[in-house]
Amino acid sequence: MTILRLILGDQLNAAHTWFRAPRTDVQYVLMEVRSETDYVRHHAQKVLAIFAAMRTFAAALEAAGHRVRYLKIGDTGNRQSFAGNLALVAAECGATRFERMEADEWRVERVLDEAAQKLGLPHAVVDSEHFLADRAELARRFAAKVPRMEFFYRDMRRRHRILVDTDDAPVGGVWNFDAQNREKWPGDPPAPAWPWGGHDLSGLWDEIVAAGVETIGSAHAENLLWPLSRREARAGLAHFIAHALPWFGPYQDAMSTRSTTLFHSGLSFALNVKLLHPREVIDAAVTAWQAGTVELASCEGFVRQILGWREFVRGVYWARMPGYAQGNALDARRPLPAWYWTGRTKMACLRHAIGQSLDTAYAHHIQRLMITGNFALLAGCDPDEVDAWYLGIYADAFEWVEMPNTRGMSQFADGGVIASKPYAGAASYIGKQSDYCKACAYDAKRRHGGSGKPACPFNSLYWDFLLRHEARFARNPRMAMPYKAWAKMDATERAATLAQAADYLGKLDEL
Ligand code: FAD
Ligand code: DLZ
Ligand code: SF4
């Protein structure tokens, strides 16, 4: 008897039960395939990091005595799809049974179910042993109605006994320290650089290029900046806890031309490919708070992202797919401006956020939400195009987490399943949280016109967006303020603002 076990590129969980002891009757297989490199155009660093982490993981398994078959992207004989290669390796090893872990993505689950049918072997699907809420639990909690994130998060805190007192009350007396977490970063303390780097992957890059894989962004193959092994990911976690977590809370929503990473952890890639377990990341933050090196507000703010948002969006994804991918509640149809692919725009905030995304395959949350996402929302860009952009460009982008964040949180295309109001903001918000507006060719204070500096596009587009969707949002109590402000605005001012928006919408590619 030989069991063929598939390990996907985002299933590099060394602590999984599968790997407890080497077994002569188990053949593992990992494969680099064009079906995965081509379903969307990925950032060069994302492909490099995934392949390099897969190769490192396979080598470690082999060194520990497991039987591993690894198909490289350029191998002759590589059939370039999961189904094709599974058939190939099953025949090679004389497999009598096929096993796999649950895939995180809807598309891949379907592909693997079909592949298993074709193999015609007894087949089992096991948990990936990564998330805190498993898929059965999520199905129970999300099937009837998607809860609000805040209540899901409180429940997770209680269930997993994280930052709660013995009587299930939140430590510190409140569940959420968001109000304290909204400061602009003055440039001091300096933001620490992430500790990874120095991976020379030029050889791997040559293989990827020779195989004809088309990518976006800079490869930086001679010095790739992502953790590629569990050891590196652990070191990155320790570095974050010591050097950035103390300021994570206050500067969580800050943006600056002087730093691409600020006090963010950069752990999303390691988490999503499962080099790190969310529980160990949460425990490290809580331990730092218990040791007194980190304030509760920073610790809780960070824990909320992982225990709350990360698990929550997964619940939404599995409860709502496949229909979720079709959501376009605001009927947004415009193409994404061409400069999303080049960074060549006169708008300083977008130039910085897109430029750094192309260069590093990374942008922190508030850049994704309030700069690139906000602009696409206000301009009414097609959520299919917005989704494809986010799914390709970030090293951490896997559909289960990318899509609810993009289509749901950022574009409101799910009609409010995730967010109770759209994340729409004008230049006043961006100016408050960043230093972008100072260096911009546009005037953050103007809604329209402008002789020297033209009016900031976010301002007129913001009002145009609210007016376009008045029927949907005007009665939302959380949106009452801006609608009241609009009603009070002088009629000429309103007309000039809407005319400015129409002008900008007619020439988005030129902004
Ligand atoms: P930190 O700020 O250090 O946060 C710590 C961890 O919390 C992250 O590593 C991540 O695992 C988790 N986290 C934080 N916010 C979220 C969130 N909203 N949803 C899920 N997990 C969260 N995250 C992805 O992992 N993959 C994506 O493809 C992705 N696409 C996004 C698209 C949009 C439009 C938006 C608004 C957000 C998206 N996010 C995505 C969430 C978030 O922006 C990233 O997780 C974060 O920027 C990763 O950087 P970090 O590790 O430095 O995060
Ligand atoms: C994203 C990605 C890429 C680019 N390439 C591969 C690959 O060649 N082989 C592989 O096993 N996985 C790859 N992945 C990750 C998969 O797309 C991922 O497993 C699914 O998105 C499920 O989350
Ligand atoms: Fe962005 Fe407008 Fe500020 Fe320029 S002025 S950086 S376009 S918000």
Coordinates of C-alpha atoms and ligand atoms in Angstrom, one line a residue:
M1 CA 0.0 0.0 0.0
T2 CA 1.3 3.5 -0.9
I3 CA -0.5 6.7 0.2
L4 CA 0.0 9.7 -2.1
R5 CA -0.2 12.9 -0.1
L6 CA -0.3 16.3 -1.8
I7 CA 1.2 19.4 -0.2
L8 CA 0.2 22.7 -1.7
G9 CA 2.4 25.8 -1.9
D10 CA 0.5 27.4 1.0
Q11 CA 0.4 24.3 3.2
L12 CA 4.0 24.4 4.6
N13 CA 3.0 23.5 8.1
A14 CA 5.8 21.4 9.6
A15 CA 3.8 20.8 12.8
H16 CA 1.0 19.0 10.9
T17 CA 0.1 15.5 12.2
W18 CA 1.2 14.1 8.8
F19 CA 4.8 14.9 9.5
R20 CA 5.2 13.4 13.0
A21 CA 7.2 10.5 11.8
P22 CA 8.5 9.3 8.4
R23 CA 6.6 6.5 6.9
T24 CA 7.8 4.2 4.2
D25 CA 4.2 3.8 2.9
V26 CA 3.7 7.5 2.3
Q27 CA 4.8 9.4 -0.8
Y28 CA 4.6 13.2 -0.5
V29 CA 4.3 15.4 -3.6
L30 CA 4.8 19.1 -4.0
M31 CA 4.6 20.7 -7.5
E32 CA 5.3 24.0 -9.1
V33 CA 2.6 24.3 -11.8
R34 CA 1.5 26.8 -14.5
S35 CA -2.1 26.4 -13.5
E36 CA -1.2 28.2 -10.3
T37 CA 1.2 30.7 -11.7
D38 CA -1.2 31.7 -14.4
Y39 CA -4.8 31.9 -12.9
V40 CA -4.0 35.5 -12.2
R41 CA -0.8 37.5 -13.0
H42 CA 1.2 37.4 -9.8
H43 CA 3.9 39.7 -8.5
A44 CA 7.4 38.3 -9.3
Q45 CA 8.3 38.2 -5.6
K46 CA 5.2 36.2 -4.8
V47 CA 6.1 33.4 -7.2
L48 CA 9.7 33.5 -6.1
A49 CA 8.8 33.4 -2.4
I50 CA 6.3 30.6 -2.8
F51 CA 8.5 28.4 -4.9
A52 CA 11.6 29.0 -2.7
A53 CA 9.6 28.3 0.5
M54 CA 8.2 25.1 -1.1
R55 CA 11.7 24.0 -2.1
T56 CA 13.0 24.7 1.4
F57 CA 10.1 22.8 3.0
A58 CA 10.5 19.8 0.7
A59 CA 14.3 19.6 1.4
A60 CA 13.6 19.7 5.2
L61 CA 11.0 16.9 4.9
E62 CA 13.4 14.8 2.9
A63 CA 16.2 15.5 5.4
A64 CA 13.8 14.3 8.2
G65 CA 13.4 10.9 6.4
H66 CA 10.1 11.5 4.4
R67 CA 9.7 10.3 0.8
V68 CA 9.2 13.5 -1.3
R69 CA 8.7 13.9 -5.0
Y70 CA 9.2 17.6 -6.0
L71 CA 8.2 18.8 -9.5
K72 CA 10.0 22.0 -10.5
I73 CA 8.4 24.5 -12.9
G74 CA 10.9 23.7 -15.7
D75 CA 11.1 19.9 -15.2
T76 CA 10.5 18.0 -18.4
G77 CA 7.5 15.8 -17.7
N78 CA 5.9 18.4 -15.4
R79 CA 2.3 18.3 -16.7
Q80 CA 1.8 21.8 -15.2
S81 CA -1.5 21.1 -13.4
F82 CA -2.4 19.5 -10.1
A83 CA -4.5 16.8 -11.8
G84 CA -1.9 16.0 -14.5
N85 CA 0.9 15.7 -12.0
L86 CA -1.1 13.7 -9.5
A87 CA -1.8 11.1 -12.1
L88 CA 1.8 11.1 -13.1
V89 CA 3.2 10.6 -9.5
A90 CA 0.4 8.2 -8.6
A91 CA 1.5 5.9 -11.4
E92 CA 5.2 6.3 -10.6
C93 CA 4.8 5.3 -7.0
G94 CA 1.9 2.8 -7.4
A95 CA -0.4 4.8 -5.2
T96 CA -3.3 2.9 -3.7
R97 CA -4.8 5.8 -1.8
F98 CA -4.8 9.6 -2.2
E99 CA -4.9 12.1 0.7
R100 CA -4.8 15.9 0.8
M101 CA -5.3 18.7 3.2
E102 CA -8.3 21.1 2.8
A103 CA -7.3 23.8 0.3
D104 CA -7.9 27.3 1.4
E105 CA -9.3 28.4 -2.0
W106 CA -12.7 27.4 -3.5
R107 CA -11.3 27.0 -7.0
V108 CA -8.5 24.6 -5.8
E109 CA -11.0 22.5 -3.8
R110 CA -13.0 21.9 -7.0
V111 CA -9.9 21.1 -9.0
L112 CA -8.6 18.7 -6.4
D113 CA -12.0 17.0 -6.0
E114 CA -12.1 16.4 -9.8
A115 CA -8.5 15.2 -9.8
A116 CA -9.3 12.7 -7.0
Q117 CA -12.3 11.4 -9.0
K118 CA -10.0 10.9 -12.0
L119 CA -7.4 9.1 -10.0
G120 CA -10.1 6.7 -8.9
L121 CA -8.3 5.8 -5.6
P122 CA -9.8 5.9 -2.1
H123 CA -9.5 9.6 -1.1
A124 CA -9.4 11.5 2.2
V125 CA -9.3 15.2 2.9
V126 CA -7.9 16.3 6.3
D127 CA -7.7 19.6 8.1
S128 CA -4.7 21.8 7.4
E129 CA -4.4 22.2 11.2
H130 CA -3.6 25.9 10.9
F131 CA -6.7 28.1 11.6
L132 CA -8.2 28.6 15.1
A133 CA -11.7 28.0 13.8
D134 CA -12.0 25.0 11.5
R135 CA -14.2 24.9 8.5
A136 CA -17.0 22.9 10.2
E137 CA -17.1 25.5 13.1
L138 CA -17.1 28.4 10.6
A139 CA -20.0 26.8 8.7
R140 CA -22.0 26.5 11.9
R141 CA -21.3 30.1 12.9
F142 CA -21.7 31.8 9.5
A143 CA -24.2 29.8 7.6
A144 CA -27.4 31.5 8.7
K145 CA -26.1 35.0 9.1
V146 CA -22.6 36.5 9.0
P147 CA -22.0 38.0 12.4
R148 CA -20.4 41.4 12.9
M149 CA -16.6 41.0 13.1
E150 CA -16.5 42.6 16.6
F151 CA -18.9 40.0 18.1
F152 CA -17.1 37.2 16.3
Y153 CA -13.8 38.5 17.7
R154 CA -15.1 38.7 21.3
D155 CA -16.4 35.2 21.0
M156 CA -13.0 34.0 19.8
R157 CA -11.3 35.8 22.7
R158 CA -13.5 33.9 25.2
R159 CA -13.3 30.6 23.4
H160 CA -9.6 30.6 23.1
R161 CA -9.0 32.4 26.5
I162 CA -7.0 35.2 25.0
L163 CA -6.8 38.6 26.8
V164 CA -9.8 37.7 29.0
D165 CA -10.1 37.5 32.8
T166 CA -11.3 34.5 34.7
D167 CA -14.9 35.7 34.4
D168 CA -14.7 36.1 30.6
A169 CA -14.4 39.9 30.7
P170 CA -11.8 41.6 28.5
V171 CA -8.6 42.4 30.3
G172 CA -8.3 46.2 30.7
G173 CA -12.1 46.5 30.9
V174 CA -12.8 47.1 27.1
W175 CA -12.7 44.8 24.1
N176 CA -11.3 47.3 21.7
F177 CA -8.7 50.0 21.8
D178 CA -9.2 51.3 18.3
A179 CA -9.8 54.9 19.4
Q180 CA -6.3 55.0 20.8
N181 CA -4.8 53.5 17.6
R182 CA -5.1 56.4 15.1
E183 CA -2.1 58.6 15.3
K184 CA -0.1 60.2 12.6
W185 CA 3.6 59.0 12.6
P186 CA 5.9 62.0 13.2
G187 CA 9.0 60.1 11.9
D188 CA 10.2 59.1 15.4
P189 CA 10.7 56.5 16.7
P190 CA 12.2 55.2 13.5
A191 CA 10.4 52.4 11.9
P192 CA 12.5 49.2 12.1
A193 CA 13.3 47.3 8.9
W194 CA 12.1 43.7 8.6
P195 CA 14.9 41.3 9.3
W196 CA 14.7 39.1 6.3
G197 CA 16.8 39.5 3.2
G198 CA 19.9 38.3 1.5
H199 CA 18.2 35.4 -0.3
D200 CA 19.9 35.2 -3.7
L201 CA 17.2 33.5 -5.8
S202 CA 18.6 34.5 -9.2
G203 CA 18.9 30.9 -10.2
L204 CA 15.2 30.2 -9.4
W205 CA 14.2 33.4 -11.1
D206 CA 16.0 32.2 -14.3
E207 CA 14.0 29.0 -14.1
I208 CA 10.7 30.9 -13.7
V209 CA 11.5 33.2 -16.6
A210 CA 12.7 30.3 -18.8
A211 CA 9.4 28.5 -18.1
G212 CA 7.6 31.5 -19.6
V213 CA 5.7 32.6 -16.4
E214 CA 4.5 36.2 -16.7
T215 CA 4.7 38.3 -13.6
I216 CA 4.3 41.9 -12.5
G217 CA 6.6 44.1 -10.3
S218 CA 10.3 43.9 -9.4
A219 CA 11.8 40.5 -8.7
H220 CA 14.7 41.6 -6.6
A221 CA 15.8 38.0 -7.0
E222 CA 19.3 38.7 -5.8
N223 CA 18.0 39.9 -2.5
L224 CA 14.5 38.7 -1.8
L225 CA 12.9 40.1 1.3
W226 CA 10.5 37.4 2.5
P227 CA 10.9 34.6 5.1
L228 CA 11.4 31.3 3.3
S229 CA 11.6 28.8 6.2
R230 CA 10.1 28.3 9.6
R231 CA 13.3 29.4 11.3
E232 CA 13.3 32.7 9.5
A233 CA 9.7 33.3 10.1
R234 CA 10.2 32.7 13.9
A235 CA 13.1 35.1 13.9
G236 CA 10.9 37.7 12.1
L237 CA 8.2 37.2 14.7
A238 CA 10.7 37.8 17.5
H239 CA 12.1 40.9 15.8
F240 CA 8.6 42.3 15.3
I241 CA 7.6 41.7 19.0
A242 CA 10.8 43.4 20.2
H243 CA 11.1 46.3 17.7
A244 CA 7.7 47.2 16.2
L245 CA 4.9 45.9 18.4
P246 CA 5.3 48.6 21.1
W247 CA 4.2 51.2 18.4
F248 CA 1.9 49.0 16.4
G249 CA -1.2 50.3 18.1
P250 CA -0.7 54.1 17.8
Y251 CA 0.6 54.0 14.2
Q252 CA -1.5 51.2 12.9
D253 CA -3.4 53.6 10.6
A254 CA -0.5 55.9 9.8
M255 CA 1.0 56.2 6.3
S256 CA 4.3 57.9 5.3
T257 CA 6.5 58.4 2.3
R258 CA 9.4 57.8 4.7
S259 CA 8.5 54.2 5.4
T260 CA 6.9 51.4 3.5
T261 CA 6.3 49.1 6.5
L262 CA 6.0 51.4 9.5
F263 CA 5.4 49.3 12.6
H264 CA 3.6 46.4 10.7
S265 CA 4.8 42.9 11.2
G266 CA 5.2 41.7 7.6
L267 CA 4.2 38.3 8.8
S268 CA 1.2 37.8 6.5
F269 CA 3.2 35.8 3.9
A270 CA 4.6 33.5 6.6
L271 CA 1.2 33.1 8.2
N272 CA -0.6 32.4 4.9
V273 CA 1.8 29.7 3.7
K274 CA 1.6 28.3 7.2
L275 CA 5.2 28.7 8.2
L276 CA 3.8 30.3 11.3
H277 CA 0.7 29.3 13.3
P278 CA -1.6 32.1 14.3
R279 CA -1.7 30.9 17.9
E280 CA 2.0 31.2 18.3
V281 CA 1.9 34.8 16.9
I282 CA -0.9 35.8 19.2
D283 CA 0.8 34.1 22.2
A284 CA 4.1 36.0 21.5
A285 CA 2.2 39.3 21.5
V286 CA 0.3 38.5 24.7
T287 CA 3.5 37.3 26.4
A288 CA 5.2 40.7 25.6
W289 CA 2.2 42.5 27.2
Q290 CA 2.4 40.3 30.2
A291 CA 6.1 41.0 30.5
G292 CA 5.4 44.7 30.4
T293 CA 7.3 45.5 27.2
V294 CA 4.1 46.4 25.2
E295 CA 1.0 48.4 26.1
L296 CA -2.3 46.6 26.1
A297 CA -3.6 48.8 23.3
S298 CA -0.9 47.7 20.9
C299 CA -1.1 44.1 22.0
E300 CA -4.9 44.0 21.6
G301 CA -4.8 45.9 18.3
F302 CA -2.5 43.3 16.9
V303 CA -4.3 40.3 18.3
R304 CA -7.6 41.6 16.8
Q305 CA -6.1 41.5 13.3
I306 CA -5.2 37.8 13.6
L307 CA -7.7 36.3 16.0
G308 CA -10.5 38.6 14.7
W309 CA -10.1 39.8 11.1
R310 CA -8.1 36.9 9.7
E311 CA -10.4 34.2 11.0
F312 CA -13.5 36.2 10.3
V313 CA -12.8 36.9 6.6
R314 CA -12.2 33.2 6.1
G315 CA -15.6 32.5 7.6
V316 CA -17.2 34.9 5.2
Y317 CA -15.3 33.4 2.3
W318 CA -16.4 29.8 2.9
A319 CA -20.0 30.8 3.9
R320 CA -20.5 32.9 0.8
M321 CA -18.5 31.3 -2.0
P322 CA -18.9 30.8 -5.0
G323 CA -21.6 33.6 -5.2
Y324 CA -19.3 36.0 -3.3
A325 CA -17.0 36.3 -6.3
Q326 CA -19.8 37.7 -8.5
G327 CA -20.9 40.5 -6.0
N328 CA -21.1 43.9 -7.5
A329 CA -23.7 45.6 -5.2
L330 CA -22.7 49.1 -6.3
D331 CA -22.8 48.2 -10.0
A332 CA -19.2 49.4 -10.5
R333 CA -18.2 49.0 -14.2
R334 CA -15.2 51.3 -14.9
P335 CA -11.8 49.8 -15.8
L336 CA -9.1 50.2 -13.2
P337 CA -6.9 53.2 -14.3
A338 CA -3.8 52.1 -16.2
W339 CA -1.4 53.6 -13.6
Y340 CA -2.4 50.9 -11.1
W341 CA 0.0 48.8 -13.1
T342 CA 2.8 51.3 -13.3
G343 CA 2.5 53.7 -10.3
R344 CA 2.7 56.6 -12.8
T345 CA 0.1 59.1 -11.4
K346 CA 0.5 62.6 -10.1
M347 CA -1.4 61.7 -7.0
A348 CA 1.3 61.4 -4.3
C349 CA -0.6 58.9 -2.1
L350 CA -1.4 56.5 -5.0
R351 CA 2.1 56.9 -6.5
H352 CA 3.6 55.9 -3.2
A353 CA 1.2 53.0 -2.4
I354 CA 1.3 51.5 -5.9
G355 CA 5.0 52.2 -6.4
Q356 CA 5.9 50.4 -3.2
S357 CA 3.5 47.5 -4.1
L358 CA 5.2 47.0 -7.4
D359 CA 8.6 47.2 -5.8
T360 CA 8.1 45.1 -2.7
A361 CA 4.9 43.1 -3.2
Y362 CA 3.7 44.7 0.0
A363 CA 1.5 47.5 1.3
H364 CA 0.2 47.8 4.8
H365 CA -3.5 47.6 5.6
I366 CA -4.4 51.3 5.5
Q367 CA -2.7 51.8 2.2
R368 CA -4.7 48.9 0.7
L369 CA -7.9 50.1 2.2
M370 CA -7.8 53.9 2.2
I371 CA -5.5 54.7 -0.8
T372 CA -5.7 52.1 -3.6
G373 CA -9.0 50.6 -2.4
N374 CA -10.7 53.9 -1.6
F375 CA -9.8 55.4 -5.0
A376 CA -11.2 52.4 -6.9
L377 CA -14.3 52.5 -4.8
L378 CA -14.9 56.2 -5.3
A379 CA -14.2 55.9 -9.1
G380 CA -16.6 53.0 -9.4
C381 CA -14.0 50.5 -10.7
D382 CA -15.2 47.0 -11.6
P383 CA -14.6 44.7 -8.6
D384 CA -13.4 41.9 -10.9
E385 CA -10.5 44.1 -12.0
V386 CA -9.9 45.3 -8.5
D387 CA -9.8 41.8 -7.2
A388 CA -7.4 40.6 -9.9
W389 CA -5.1 43.5 -9.0
Y390 CA -5.0 42.7 -5.3
L391 CA -4.8 38.9 -5.8
G392 CA -1.8 39.4 -8.1
I393 CA 0.3 42.1 -6.5
Y394 CA 0.7 41.1 -2.9
A395 CA 3.0 38.4 -1.7
D396 CA 0.4 37.4 0.9
A397 CA -2.5 37.3 -1.5
F398 CA -4.6 34.1 -1.5
E399 CA -8.2 34.3 -2.5
W400 CA -9.8 33.3 0.8
V401 CA -8.3 36.4 2.5
E402 CA -7.9 38.7 -0.5
M403 CA -11.4 38.6 -1.8
P404 CA -13.4 39.4 1.4
N405 CA -11.0 42.2 2.1
T406 CA -11.2 43.6 -1.4
R407 CA -14.7 42.9 -2.7
G408 CA -16.2 43.2 0.8
M409 CA -14.4 45.5 3.1
S410 CA -12.9 47.8 0.5
Q411 CA -15.3 47.8 -2.5
F412 CA -18.6 47.2 -0.7
A413 CA -19.4 44.9 -3.6
D414 CA -20.9 42.4 -1.2
G415 CA -23.6 44.9 -0.2
G416 CA -22.5 45.2 3.4
V417 CA -21.8 41.6 4.5
I418 CA -18.4 42.6 6.0
A419 CA -18.6 46.4 6.4
S420 CA -21.6 48.3 7.9
K421 CA -20.6 51.3 5.7
P422 CA -18.3 51.9 2.8
Y423 CA -14.6 52.8 3.5
A424 CA -14.8 56.0 1.5
G425 CA -12.7 58.9 2.5
A426 CA -11.6 62.3 1.0
A427 CA -8.3 64.1 1.2
S428 CA -9.0 65.3 4.8
Y429 CA -8.7 61.7 6.0
I430 CA -5.6 60.9 4.0
G431 CA -3.9 64.2 5.1
K432 CA -4.7 63.4 8.8
Q433 CA -3.1 60.0 8.6
S434 CA -0.1 60.7 6.4
D435 CA 2.5 63.0 5.0
Y436 CA 1.4 62.4 1.4
C437 CA -0.5 65.6 0.7
K438 CA 2.4 67.9 1.4
A439 CA 4.3 66.5 -1.6
C440 CA 1.4 66.2 -4.0
A441 CA 0.7 68.0 -7.3
Y442 CA -2.9 68.3 -6.2
D443 CA -4.4 70.6 -3.6
A444 CA -5.9 68.6 -0.7
K445 CA -8.0 71.5 0.4
R446 CA -9.9 72.1 -2.8
R447 CA -13.0 70.3 -4.1
H448 CA -12.8 71.7 -7.6
G449 CA -10.8 74.0 -9.9
G450 CA -7.5 75.4 -8.7
S451 CA -5.1 77.6 -10.7
G452 CA -1.7 76.4 -9.6
K453 CA -2.4 73.0 -8.0
P454 CA -5.7 71.4 -9.2
A455 CA -8.2 70.1 -6.7
C456 CA -7.5 66.7 -5.2
P457 CA -9.5 64.1 -7.1
F458 CA -10.4 62.3 -3.9
N459 CA -12.6 65.3 -2.8
S460 CA -15.0 65.6 -5.7
L461 CA -15.0 61.8 -6.3
Y462 CA -16.0 61.4 -2.6
W463 CA -19.1 63.5 -3.0
D464 CA -19.9 62.1 -6.3
F465 CA -19.8 58.6 -4.8
L466 CA -22.1 59.6 -2.0
L467 CA -24.6 61.1 -4.4
R468 CA -24.4 58.2 -6.8
H469 CA -25.4 55.9 -3.9
E470 CA -27.6 58.2 -2.0
A471 CA -30.6 55.7 -2.1
R472 CA -28.5 53.0 -0.5
F473 CA -26.5 55.0 2.1
A474 CA -28.5 58.1 3.1
R475 CA -30.5 56.3 5.7
N476 CA -27.5 54.6 7.2
P477 CA -27.0 56.3 10.6
R478 CA -23.2 55.9 10.3
M479 CA -23.4 58.0 7.1
A480 CA -25.7 60.7 8.4
M481 CA -22.9 63.3 8.9
P482 CA -21.7 63.6 5.3
Y483 CA -25.2 63.7 3.8
K484 CA -26.1 66.5 6.2
A485 CA -22.9 68.4 5.3
W486 CA -23.9 68.0 1.6
A487 CA -27.4 69.3 2.2
K488 CA -25.9 72.3 3.9
M489 CA -23.5 73.0 1.0
D490 CA -24.2 76.0 -1.2
A491 CA -25.8 75.0 -4.6
T492 CA -23.0 76.5 -6.7
E493 CA -20.4 74.7 -4.7
R494 CA -22.3 71.4 -5.1
A495 CA -22.6 71.9 -8.9
A496 CA -18.9 72.7 -9.2
T497 CA -17.9 69.7 -7.2
L498 CA -20.0 67.3 -9.3
A499 CA -18.7 68.9 -12.5
Q500 CA -15.2 68.4 -11.3
A501 CA -15.9 64.7 -10.5
A502 CA -17.4 64.2 -14.0
D503 CA -14.3 65.8 -15.5
Y504 CA -11.9 63.5 -13.5
L505 CA -14.0 60.4 -14.2
G506 CA -13.7 61.2 -17.9
K507 CA -9.9 61.1 -17.7
L508 CA -8.9 58.7 -14.9
D509 CA -5.9 57.5 -16.8
E510 CA -4.4 61.0 -16.8
L511 CA -4.7 61.8 -13.1
Ligands
FAD1 P1 0.1 43.6 10.3 O1 -0.5 44.9 10.2 O2 1.3 43.4 11.0 O3 -1.1 42.6 10.9 C1 -0.8 41.3 11.5 C2 -1.5 40.2 10.8 O4 -2.9 40.4 10.9 C3 -1.3 40.2 9.3 O5 -0.1 39.5 9.0 C4 -2.5 39.4 8.8 O6 -2.3 38.0 8.9 C5 -3.6 39.8 9.8 N1 -4.5 40.8 9.3 C6 -4.5 42.1 9.4 N2 -5.5 42.7 8.8 C7 -6.2 41.7 8.3 C8 -7.4 41.6 7.5 N3 -8.1 42.7 7.2 N4 -7.8 40.4 7.0 C9 -7.1 39.3 7.3 N5 -6.0 39.3 8.0 C10 -5.6 40.5 8.5 N6 -4.2 40.2 3.9 C11 -3.7 39.0 3.4 O7 -3.1 38.3 4.2 N7 -3.8 38.7 2.1 C12 -4.4 39.5 1.2 O8 -4.5 39.2 0.1 C13 -5.0 40.7 1.7 N8 -5.6 41.5 0.8 C14 -6.2 42.7 1.3 C15 -6.8 43.5 0.4 C16 -7.4 44.7 0.8 C17 -8.2 45.6 -0.1 C18 -7.3 45.1 2.2 C19 -7.9 46.3 2.7 C20 -6.6 44.3 3.1 C21 -6.1 43.1 2.6 N9 -5.4 42.2 3.5 C22 -4.9 41.0 3.1 C23 -5.3 42.5 5.0 C24 -4.1 43.3 5.4 O9 -4.0 44.4 4.7 C25 -2.8 42.4 5.4 O10 -3.0 41.2 6.1 C26 -1.7 43.1 6.0 O11 -1.5 44.4 5.4 C27 -0.4 42.3 5.9 O12 0.7 43.0 6.4 P2 1.3 42.7 7.8 O13 1.6 41.2 7.9 O14 2.5 43.6 8.0 O15 0.1 43.0 8.8
DLZ2 C1 0.0 31.0 -5.4 C2 0.6 29.8 -5.9 C3 1.5 29.8 -7.0 C4 1.9 31.0 -7.7 N1 2.1 28.7 -7.4 C5 1.8 27.5 -6.8 C6 2.4 26.3 -7.3 O1 3.1 26.2 -8.3 N2 2.1 25.1 -6.6 C7 1.3 25.1 -5.5 O2 1.1 24.0 -5.0 N3 0.8 26.2 -5.1 C8 1.0 27.4 -5.7 N4 0.4 28.6 -5.3 C9 -0.5 28.5 -4.1 C10 -1.9 27.9 -4.5 O3 -2.5 28.7 -5.5 C11 -2.7 27.8 -3.3 O4 -2.5 26.5 -2.7 C12 -4.2 28.0 -3.5 O5 -4.4 29.3 -3.8 C13 -5.0 27.6 -2.3 O6 -5.0 28.5 -1.3
SF4_3 FE1 -3.7 62.0 -2.3 FE2 -5.2 64.2 -2.7 FE3 -3.4 64.1 -0.7 FE4 -2.6 64.2 -3.3 S1 -3.8 65.8 -2.2 S2 -1.8 63.0 -1.7 S3 -4.2 63.0 -4.3 S4 -5.2 62.8 -0.9

